[in-house]
XYZ file of C-alpha atoms in Angstrom:
611
model
C -20.867 75.132 -27.119
C -20.022 78.812 -27.649
C -17.386 80.944 -25.994
C -19.677 82.069 -23.196
C -20.912 78.654 -22.187
C -19.777 76.591 -19.246
C -18.993 72.923 -18.879
C -21.614 70.589 -17.570
C -20.010 70.306 -14.175
C -20.245 74.038 -13.666
C -16.602 74.956 -14.271
C -15.983 77.786 -16.676
C -14.313 76.882 -19.938
C -11.660 78.897 -21.735
C -13.076 81.472 -24.075
C -12.258 81.059 -27.724
C -12.009 84.851 -28.153
C -10.641 87.516 -25.841
C -11.404 91.216 -25.949
C -8.671 93.655 -26.945
C -8.156 95.174 -23.440
C -7.690 91.697 -21.899
C -5.368 90.675 -24.708
C -3.216 93.734 -24.241
C -2.821 92.938 -20.530
C -2.333 89.178 -21.184
C -5.113 88.235 -18.779
C -7.937 85.734 -19.076
C -11.166 86.898 -20.642
C -14.566 85.214 -20.476
C -15.458 86.504 -23.951
C -18.907 87.760 -23.000
C -20.493 90.328 -25.299
C -21.046 93.180 -25.467
C -18.813 93.520 -22.388
C -16.690 90.880 -20.669
C -16.813 90.463 -16.891
C -13.327 91.891 -16.325
C -14.000 95.101 -18.276
C -17.410 95.432 -16.634
C -15.804 95.159 -13.192
C -13.343 97.996 -13.801
C -15.713 100.100 -15.903
C -13.635 99.947 -19.064
C -14.790 99.995 -22.660
C -14.803 96.482 -24.056
C -14.306 95.769 -27.736
C -13.262 92.844 -29.881
C -11.022 92.530 -32.903
C -12.605 91.695 -36.207
C -11.894 88.098 -37.143
C -9.072 87.675 -39.646
C -10.432 84.281 -40.631
C -13.576 83.188 -42.267
C -14.962 82.647 -45.733
C -15.638 78.977 -45.016
C -18.917 77.724 -43.637
C -19.292 74.481 -41.725
C -19.997 72.473 -44.863
C -16.920 73.796 -46.631
C -14.757 73.103 -43.614
C -16.084 69.569 -43.359
C -15.440 68.996 -47.056
C -11.835 70.203 -46.791
C -11.273 68.060 -43.708
C -12.533 65.006 -45.635
C -10.171 65.738 -48.529
C -7.239 66.179 -46.112
C -8.083 62.890 -44.398
C -8.230 61.146 -47.786
C -4.814 62.536 -48.675
C -3.425 61.313 -45.361
C -4.748 57.814 -46.004
C -3.143 57.661 -49.443
C 0.151 59.255 -48.405
C 3.062 57.079 -47.256
C 3.555 56.943 -43.493
C 6.378 59.132 -42.197
C 9.398 57.449 -40.622
C 10.079 57.551 -36.908
C 12.559 60.392 -37.178
C 9.949 62.618 -38.870
C 12.271 64.117 -41.415
C 11.024 67.547 -42.548
C 10.699 66.616 -46.222
C 7.162 65.223 -46.464
C 4.380 66.863 -44.536
C 6.422 69.949 -43.753
C 6.910 70.679 -47.448
C 3.144 70.529 -47.894
C 2.746 72.908 -44.966
C 5.290 75.280 -46.440
C 3.538 75.283 -49.806
C 0.103 75.999 -48.352
C 0.846 78.171 -45.335
C 0.615 81.912 -45.829
C 2.491 84.401 -43.610
C -0.746 85.157 -41.762
C -1.280 81.464 -41.101
C 2.275 81.083 -39.884
C 1.671 83.933 -37.482
C -1.365 82.081 -36.175
C 0.849 79.230 -35.037
C 2.041 81.433 -32.188
C -0.876 80.509 -29.992
C -1.514 80.402 -26.317
C -0.422 77.220 -24.489
C -2.804 74.386 -23.660
C -4.432 74.724 -27.087
C -3.982 71.743 -29.401
C -3.928 73.298 -32.850
C -2.844 71.269 -35.849
C -1.254 72.720 -38.958
C -4.093 71.246 -40.953
C -6.486 73.405 -38.928
C -4.493 76.490 -39.840
C -4.389 75.531 -43.505
C -8.139 74.943 -43.473
C -8.791 78.263 -41.846
C -10.224 76.815 -38.651
C -10.146 79.457 -35.924
C -8.430 79.040 -32.594
C -8.194 81.270 -29.509
C -6.833 84.744 -30.152
C -5.998 85.426 -26.518
C -2.311 85.806 -25.816
C -1.129 85.915 -29.444
C 1.818 88.294 -29.681
C 2.600 90.475 -32.650
C 5.464 89.000 -34.679
C 7.838 91.836 -33.818
C 6.858 92.153 -30.160
C 9.331 89.681 -28.662
C 9.453 91.252 -25.223
C 5.698 90.754 -24.771
C 5.499 87.335 -26.373
C 4.068 84.946 -23.780
C 5.960 81.881 -24.993
C 9.253 83.697 -25.543
C 8.999 85.013 -21.998
C 8.391 81.478 -20.750
C 11.495 80.291 -22.582
C 13.678 82.899 -20.888
C 12.144 82.342 -17.467
C 12.252 78.532 -17.500
C 14.997 77.371 -19.848
C 17.457 80.105 -20.752
C 19.205 80.020 -17.378
C 19.928 76.298 -17.791
C 21.612 76.820 -21.163
C 22.348 80.560 -21.516
C 23.739 80.813 -25.020
C 21.051 82.744 -26.902
C 21.038 86.525 -26.898
C 19.576 88.190 -23.800
C 15.913 88.960 -24.329
C 16.221 92.740 -24.663
C 19.146 92.482 -27.037
C 17.366 89.906 -29.193
C 14.299 92.144 -29.326
C 16.411 95.094 -30.382
C 18.181 93.194 -33.162
C 14.880 91.776 -34.378
C 13.642 95.267 -35.085
C 15.992 95.287 -38.073
C 13.837 94.048 -41.012
C 16.911 92.583 -42.703
C 17.535 90.243 -39.732
C 14.017 89.049 -39.032
C 14.085 86.161 -41.487
C 17.255 84.819 -39.866
C 15.696 84.854 -36.405
C 12.404 83.254 -37.460
C 13.427 79.575 -37.002
C 15.110 80.309 -33.684
C 12.049 82.097 -32.342
C 9.889 79.179 -33.468
C 11.987 76.752 -31.395
C 11.979 79.078 -28.411
C 8.188 79.229 -28.568
C 7.957 75.442 -28.630
C 10.080 75.175 -25.475
C 8.086 77.968 -23.847
C 4.911 76.071 -24.716
C 6.313 72.862 -23.185
C 7.035 74.603 -19.891
C 3.724 76.451 -19.692
C 1.416 73.644 -20.831
C 3.468 70.512 -19.974
C 2.645 69.033 -23.352
C 4.041 68.724 -26.846
C 2.703 70.799 -29.733
C 2.645 69.103 -33.107
C 1.637 72.295 -34.851
C 4.555 74.227 -33.390
C 6.925 71.432 -34.375
C 5.609 71.487 -37.933
C 6.009 75.239 -37.993
C 9.630 74.854 -36.861
C 10.380 72.388 -39.626
C 8.761 74.672 -42.189
C 10.935 77.537 -40.913
C 14.033 75.339 -41.175
C 13.240 74.606 -44.817
C 12.918 78.300 -45.589
C 16.075 79.325 -43.702
C 19.518 79.661 -45.227
C 21.282 76.348 -44.463
C 24.584 78.119 -43.751
C 23.187 80.754 -41.400
C 24.998 80.340 -38.040
C 21.700 80.989 -36.259
C 20.701 77.554 -37.546
C 23.349 76.051 -35.258
C 21.490 77.552 -32.313
C 18.095 76.625 -33.716
C 18.914 73.024 -34.481
C 20.617 71.995 -31.297
C 18.057 73.828 -29.193
C 15.359 71.958 -31.114
C 17.322 68.750 -30.558
C 17.091 69.134 -26.776
C 13.324 69.636 -26.900
C 12.931 66.588 -29.133
C 15.184 64.386 -27.039
C 13.475 64.964 -23.706
C 10.103 64.400 -25.346
C 11.358 60.977 -26.486
C 11.958 61.804 -30.154
C 15.473 60.375 -29.858
C 16.149 59.714 -33.554
C 14.995 63.149 -34.629
C 17.010 64.714 -31.803
C 20.173 62.993 -33.005
C 19.629 64.190 -36.571
C 19.195 67.783 -35.430
C 22.236 67.624 -33.159
C 24.353 66.100 -35.907
C 23.234 68.818 -38.303
C 24.022 71.554 -35.768
C 27.454 70.111 -35.030
C 28.335 69.672 -38.695
C 27.327 73.228 -39.495
C 29.273 74.630 -36.549
C 32.393 72.756 -37.641
C 31.955 73.751 -41.284
C 31.633 77.397 -40.254
C 34.726 77.027 -38.038
C 32.760 78.389 -35.122
C 35.428 76.965 -32.812
C 37.970 79.603 -33.943
C 38.278 82.940 -32.185
C 37.926 84.782 -35.491
C 34.367 83.546 -35.934
C 32.883 85.609 -33.107
C 34.780 88.676 -34.238
C 33.707 88.403 -37.883
C 30.071 87.482 -37.239
C 29.587 89.721 -34.234
C 30.532 92.862 -36.134
C 30.944 95.714 -33.687
C 28.381 94.289 -31.242
C 30.140 92.898 -28.115
C 26.957 91.115 -26.940
C 26.563 89.353 -30.284
C 30.225 88.314 -30.241
C 29.730 86.927 -26.753
C 26.645 85.081 -28.001
C 28.659 83.296 -30.693
C 31.316 82.300 -28.182
C 28.625 80.865 -25.931
C 27.021 79.046 -28.833
C 30.161 77.031 -29.557
C 30.835 76.192 -25.932
C 27.238 75.245 -25.202
C 27.290 73.001 -28.259
C 30.435 71.420 -26.809
C 28.754 70.920 -23.420
C 25.451 69.567 -24.754
C 27.319 67.228 -27.088
C 29.050 65.857 -23.993
C 25.735 65.578 -22.149
C 24.270 63.517 -24.976
C 27.274 61.233 -25.059
C 27.210 60.751 -21.315
C 23.469 60.238 -21.210
C 23.143 57.586 -23.896
C 26.526 56.700 -25.258
C 24.995 56.621 -28.718
C 25.861 60.125 -29.863
C 29.582 60.478 -30.456
C 31.336 63.297 -28.671
C 32.323 64.793 -32.006
C 33.956 68.015 -30.852
C 36.128 66.827 -27.966
C 39.332 66.683 -29.992
C 38.832 69.922 -31.912
C 41.516 72.475 -31.060
C 39.173 75.323 -30.175
C 40.596 78.822 -29.896
C 37.318 80.599 -29.202
C 37.484 82.686 -26.037
C 35.645 81.799 -22.853
C 32.246 83.262 -21.932
C 31.850 86.009 -19.358
C 29.692 86.122 -16.216
C 25.922 85.903 -16.619
C 25.257 89.332 -15.120
C 27.754 90.875 -17.546
C 26.080 89.168 -20.480
C 22.613 90.281 -19.436
C 23.708 93.865 -18.844
C 25.635 94.085 -22.104
C 28.778 95.184 -20.275
C 31.085 92.571 -21.824
C 34.679 92.540 -20.500
C 37.758 91.463 -22.435
C 37.290 87.685 -22.676
C 39.619 85.173 -21.071
C 41.194 82.423 -23.138
C 41.032 78.667 -22.713
C 44.805 78.613 -22.398
C 44.604 80.995 -19.442
C 42.048 78.739 -17.774
C 44.087 75.585 -18.314
C 47.192 77.282 -16.861
C 45.445 78.982 -13.945
C 47.431 76.994 -11.382
C 50.599 78.852 -12.443
C 49.190 82.351 -12.096
C 50.842 84.415 -9.357
C 47.677 86.453 -8.962
C 44.214 84.864 -8.908
C 42.432 85.180 -12.240
C 38.664 85.282 -12.089
C 36.835 83.042 -14.521
C 33.101 82.806 -15.109
C 30.828 79.965 -14.050
C 30.472 79.113 -17.730
C 34.262 78.700 -17.934
C 34.282 76.343 -14.956
C 31.520 74.278 -16.558
C 33.609 73.991 -19.721
C 36.560 72.986 -17.562
C 34.496 70.338 -15.789
C 33.518 68.767 -19.110
C 37.154 68.823 -20.203
C 38.284 67.163 -16.976
C 35.628 64.487 -17.174
C 36.512 63.691 -20.792
C 40.209 63.568 -19.918
C 39.648 61.281 -16.939
C 37.500 58.859 -18.907
C 40.007 58.820 -21.768
C 42.716 57.740 -19.303
C 40.549 55.037 -17.742
C 40.745 51.528 -19.256
C 38.056 50.264 -21.576
C 37.968 46.911 -19.785
C 38.696 47.142 -16.068
C 41.102 44.702 -14.444
C 42.671 44.473 -11.011
C 45.798 46.301 -12.133
C 43.765 49.222 -13.450
C 42.566 50.079 -9.967
C 45.804 51.876 -9.096
C 45.951 53.504 -12.517
C 42.520 55.074 -12.055
C 43.455 56.449 -8.652
C 46.830 57.786 -9.729
C 45.988 59.164 -13.159
C 42.299 59.596 -13.881
C 41.518 61.083 -10.476
C 44.113 63.826 -10.898
C 42.068 65.624 -13.520
C 38.884 65.617 -11.437
C 40.631 66.498 -8.195
C 42.519 69.299 -9.891
C 39.276 70.946 -10.936
C 37.914 70.769 -7.382
C 41.078 71.919 -5.633
C 41.542 74.968 -7.869
C 38.019 76.233 -7.292
C 37.969 79.679 -5.649
C 36.025 79.803 -2.403
C 33.188 81.809 -3.922
C 32.698 79.126 -6.597
C 32.198 76.498 -3.923
C 29.094 78.355 -2.760
C 26.419 77.516 -5.300
C 23.715 79.546 -3.584
C 23.941 83.294 -3.064
C 22.561 85.231 -0.113
C 19.250 85.698 -1.927
C 18.781 81.951 -2.332
C 19.538 81.858 -6.067
C 21.489 78.863 -7.374
C 24.311 79.238 -9.866
C 22.921 76.812 -12.451
C 26.134 76.482 -14.451
C 28.218 75.667 -11.382
C 25.474 73.247 -10.306
C 25.926 71.385 -13.584
C 29.720 71.557 -13.323
C 29.746 69.961 -9.875
C 27.324 67.253 -11.017
C 29.585 66.378 -13.949
C 32.598 66.003 -11.674
C 30.624 63.842 -9.235
C 29.065 61.577 -11.863
C 32.482 61.117 -13.472
C 33.943 60.100 -10.114
C 31.127 57.632 -9.496
C 31.433 56.123 -12.956
C 35.205 55.721 -12.694
C 35.356 54.177 -9.239
C 32.241 52.080 -8.863
C 33.543 49.154 -10.984
C 36.421 48.766 -8.491
C 34.372 49.361 -5.354
C 32.319 47.182 -3.033
C 29.145 48.680 -4.532
C 28.375 45.816 -6.853
C 26.089 46.077 -9.837
C 22.744 44.322 -9.584
C 21.723 42.213 -12.564
C 18.720 44.444 -13.209
C 21.112 47.295 -14.042
C 22.674 45.258 -16.826
C 19.575 44.569 -18.895
C 20.851 47.339 -21.130
C 22.548 46.012 -24.275
C 25.402 48.509 -23.940
C 26.278 47.703 -20.306
C 29.171 45.428 -19.414
C 29.491 42.739 -16.819
C 31.368 43.604 -13.587
C 35.151 42.931 -13.684
C 36.125 39.328 -13.095
C 39.116 40.213 -10.902
C 38.533 41.772 -7.493
C 41.004 44.523 -6.545
C 42.933 44.121 -3.307
C 40.970 45.084 -0.172
C 42.701 48.391 0.521
C 41.949 49.733 -2.925
C 38.400 48.433 -2.738
C 37.878 50.691 0.256
C 39.444 53.664 -1.523
C 37.152 53.260 -4.518
C 34.102 52.679 -2.342
C 34.742 55.807 -0.284
C 35.291 57.808 -3.467
C 31.921 56.725 -4.821
C 30.047 57.323 -1.562
C 31.538 60.783 -1.113
C 30.567 61.720 -4.658
C 27.037 60.452 -4.022
C 26.862 62.458 -0.787
C 27.999 65.550 -2.676
C 25.240 64.991 -5.232
C 22.677 64.701 -2.449
C 23.860 67.992 -0.942
C 23.336 69.681 -4.300
C 19.822 68.298 -4.648
C 18.967 69.288 -1.063
C 19.718 72.990 -1.554
C 16.718 74.948 -0.200
C 14.912 76.223 -3.270
C 11.177 76.844 -3.758
C 11.174 74.671 -6.887
C 13.608 72.064 -8.201
C 14.404 73.566 -11.587
C 17.443 72.504 -13.609
C 18.424 71.309 -17.056
C 16.741 68.008 -17.980
C 20.225 66.544 -18.471
C 20.436 66.554 -14.677
C 18.389 63.373 -14.573
C 20.992 60.931 -15.869
C 23.805 62.452 -13.818
C 21.703 62.031 -10.695
C 20.533 58.562 -11.729
C 24.003 57.070 -11.542
C 24.445 58.331 -7.991
C 21.052 56.882 -7.108
C 21.975 53.461 -8.485
C 25.226 53.472 -6.500
C 23.307 54.483 -3.394
C 20.863 51.637 -3.940
C 23.803 49.238 -4.099
C 25.105 50.643 -0.816
C 21.677 50.111 0.737
C 21.784 46.491 -0.354
C 25.403 45.654 0.486
C 26.729 48.058 3.120
C 24.235 50.169 5.020
C 22.345 49.115 8.122
C 20.304 50.826 10.802
C 20.476 54.617 10.736
C 22.663 54.681 7.626
C 20.117 52.624 5.733
C 17.229 54.784 6.924
C 19.042 57.956 5.895
C 19.934 56.539 2.493
C 16.307 55.566 1.885
C 15.265 59.149 2.658
C 17.896 60.389 0.229
C 16.600 58.079 -2.503
C 13.087 59.323 -1.801
C 14.205 62.936 -2.105
C 16.156 62.254 -5.303
C 13.187 60.608 -6.991
C 11.027 63.489 -5.820
C 13.384 65.958 -7.502
C 13.404 63.996 -10.736
C 9.640 63.659 -10.603
C 9.369 67.468 -10.691
C 11.412 67.543 -13.892
C 9.358 64.643 -15.215
C 6.237 66.773 -15.054
C 7.718 68.804 -17.916
C 9.793 66.228 -19.815
C 8.225 62.793 -20.498
C 11.571 61.078 -20.918
C 12.472 61.969 -17.335
C 9.125 60.656 -16.105
C 9.929 57.354 -17.788
C 13.397 57.336 -16.246
C 11.845 57.800 -12.811
C 9.668 54.747 -13.345
C 12.714 52.756 -14.435
C 14.665 53.753 -11.328
C 11.684 52.698 -9.237
C 11.707 49.314 -10.936
C 15.437 48.866 -10.286
C 15.016 50.006 -6.686
C 12.269 47.455 -6.093
C 14.559 44.655 -7.208
C 17.662 45.850 -5.385
C 15.834 46.533 -2.121
C 13.563 43.503 -2.397
C 10.387 45.580 -2.356
C 7.404 44.299 -4.273
C 7.063 41.402 -6.706
C 9.106 42.648 -9.663
C 9.938 40.110 -12.322
C 8.603 38.573 -15.497
C 4.990 39.481 -14.854
C 5.321 43.068 -16.113
C 5.069 44.524 -12.637
C 5.791 48.185 -13.046
C 5.483 51.319 -10.978
C 2.082 52.872 -11.215
C 2.121 55.490 -13.937
C -1.293 56.826 -13.077
C -0.906 57.772 -9.466
C 2.868 58.183 -9.390
C 5.074 57.678 -6.358
C 4.013 59.007 -2.998
C 6.688 60.840 -1.088
C 4.837 61.510 2.099
C 3.080 58.356 3.240
C 4.333 55.176 4.828
C 6.625 54.984 7.811
C 9.323 53.038 6.020
C 8.867 54.609 2.600
C 7.545 51.474 0.921
C 4.977 53.580 -0.879
C 7.769 55.090 -2.935
C 8.149 51.852 -4.844
C 4.537 50.641 -4.931
C 3.827 48.440 -7.960
C 0.699 47.583 -9.834
C 0.236 45.003 -12.581
C 0.361 46.503 -16.029
C -0.577 45.184 -19.446
C 0.129 48.476 -21.182
C 3.155 47.808 -23.356
C 3.255 51.413 -24.471
C 3.543 53.247 -21.186
C 4.864 50.608 -18.826
C 8.448 50.759 -17.645
C 10.215 48.187 -19.764
C 13.515 46.871 -18.487
C 14.502 46.420 -22.087
C 14.800 50.198 -22.437
C 17.032 50.775 -19.444
C 19.915 51.655 -21.722
C 18.214 55.043 -21.860
C 18.202 55.327 -18.076
C 21.762 56.317 -17.422
C 24.347 56.035 -20.145
C 26.964 57.819 -18.047
C 28.260 54.404 -17.008
C 26.795 52.169 -19.693
C 28.904 53.010 -22.728
C 30.927 49.817 -22.644
C 30.118 48.571 -26.154
C 31.214 51.851 -27.751
C 34.955 51.360 -27.491
C 35.675 54.178 -29.918
C 34.293 56.816 -27.569
C 36.595 58.788 -25.291
C 33.659 59.639 -23.070
C 32.527 56.274 -21.651
C 31.228 57.380 -18.279
C 32.009 54.523 -15.949
C 31.040 51.761 -18.317
C 34.240 49.866 -17.687
C 32.467 47.464 -15.421
């Protein structure tokens, strides 16, 4: 079927070649010759670029494909972590600069590196010039969809300006490759093997000590992790952390020496360290399998500024961490950025968990209230009034403060639930790293204190999720913070709530799963977590025959959030024999590690696992 043909059911298919006018405007083109429909409609000259590929007829292409397939059959199988030392080296040896440029393709196109090596053509529409960052479709998608969740890379205009320097382009190449992968994920809702291979080839060619590789690797780690490449994600995060520590990025001198006379670049390096610190904490809280390696490092790097200041390039004199940690003694209010408060929230959570006992007993109940709570309450009580308002008058949410509040709430839930009346259901403890509930029951008065603490934190989470926004759009790390509140709420539905309270809580669970389902449309790991929460909810609420017969939530139709008077459709189950895609209770350790870190006694960041 050629580029002008249609599918059998009458729907137009994507053209494999766009005309130059349509490409320049980044619009769809039907590829008709001599003039496409869009150019014909507006009376514009229509012309096409000469193909940069060719030289291989169908027979030659088929022969090269056969040889590649034979090589694949005789080559050893790669390990699960997909280390970039086998296939990627072959790609690097055979890929020319022009071929590498071809990897920057339009989303929804499944192009393999082998196709590029063989010279197989793929759609030209939407391909940006290598130095045209501001008009790069995938780079734009990265900034629009992901940058606000983790704003540590250079602002788009500043990055574009620095990239114009030929001496810097090679340093930025691996970072841009990762940004394009994330942009592709958000625009197409699918993984790209060819873009991943291109990233790994870029990593091999990059200088291993270039600080940009810290950004590249831990950004790549996040994309890998939420697409369920957990082992590879850990390797990339470990490499990024090791390099950052080796470079002493945590010292204030680093930003000054590597930022030269560019205040935006210096701010970028400060943000890079602190975002590494935050994401390292997120990993540890999510799974409990990635050590919080930087928590005890005495960082002297200054705090980031406000987002609008960073974007505008008008960077003020930075505040210090010491100023933030002594803000309660300041006679005059000192204004700190949202980024600073997020850093403070992570610090408070780590401090509170470090104080909490590894194995909870009755006597520890008072200790948690008197000591661990002080850190979390201090963060909340010292918040300026304007920081308590997460949404501005235009309806925009402060993403960094959103994350900060979630961290405080999930820490509170994890600390207090083991001592509360919100008991853990057995289905929550299938995880190998979860602990059994404490044998001793705290005295009744303290049980009530802990229970109220948990329920108020859950209510605060619900209020955050219920903010009126056109689209639920947050960092994927939101999912495990929200999951712990959902599990506590399910316990309350089972043990405490009746009547109107129960009905309201069920609506809140429905809304929470709806929010996570939106994120799951982009990140497969979140979609799996949603199915696991559904499975737990079915058991806790006694809905549906969940047990040994592999009864799992339907992965084909997904949960329905609108039908059913009592919401039973939210947890509808169907039999499943698919061991690959079904929600296995054996993998629930990945569901919410914020409270299931009990077996890792050497971690200071065991979110609520002391059950």
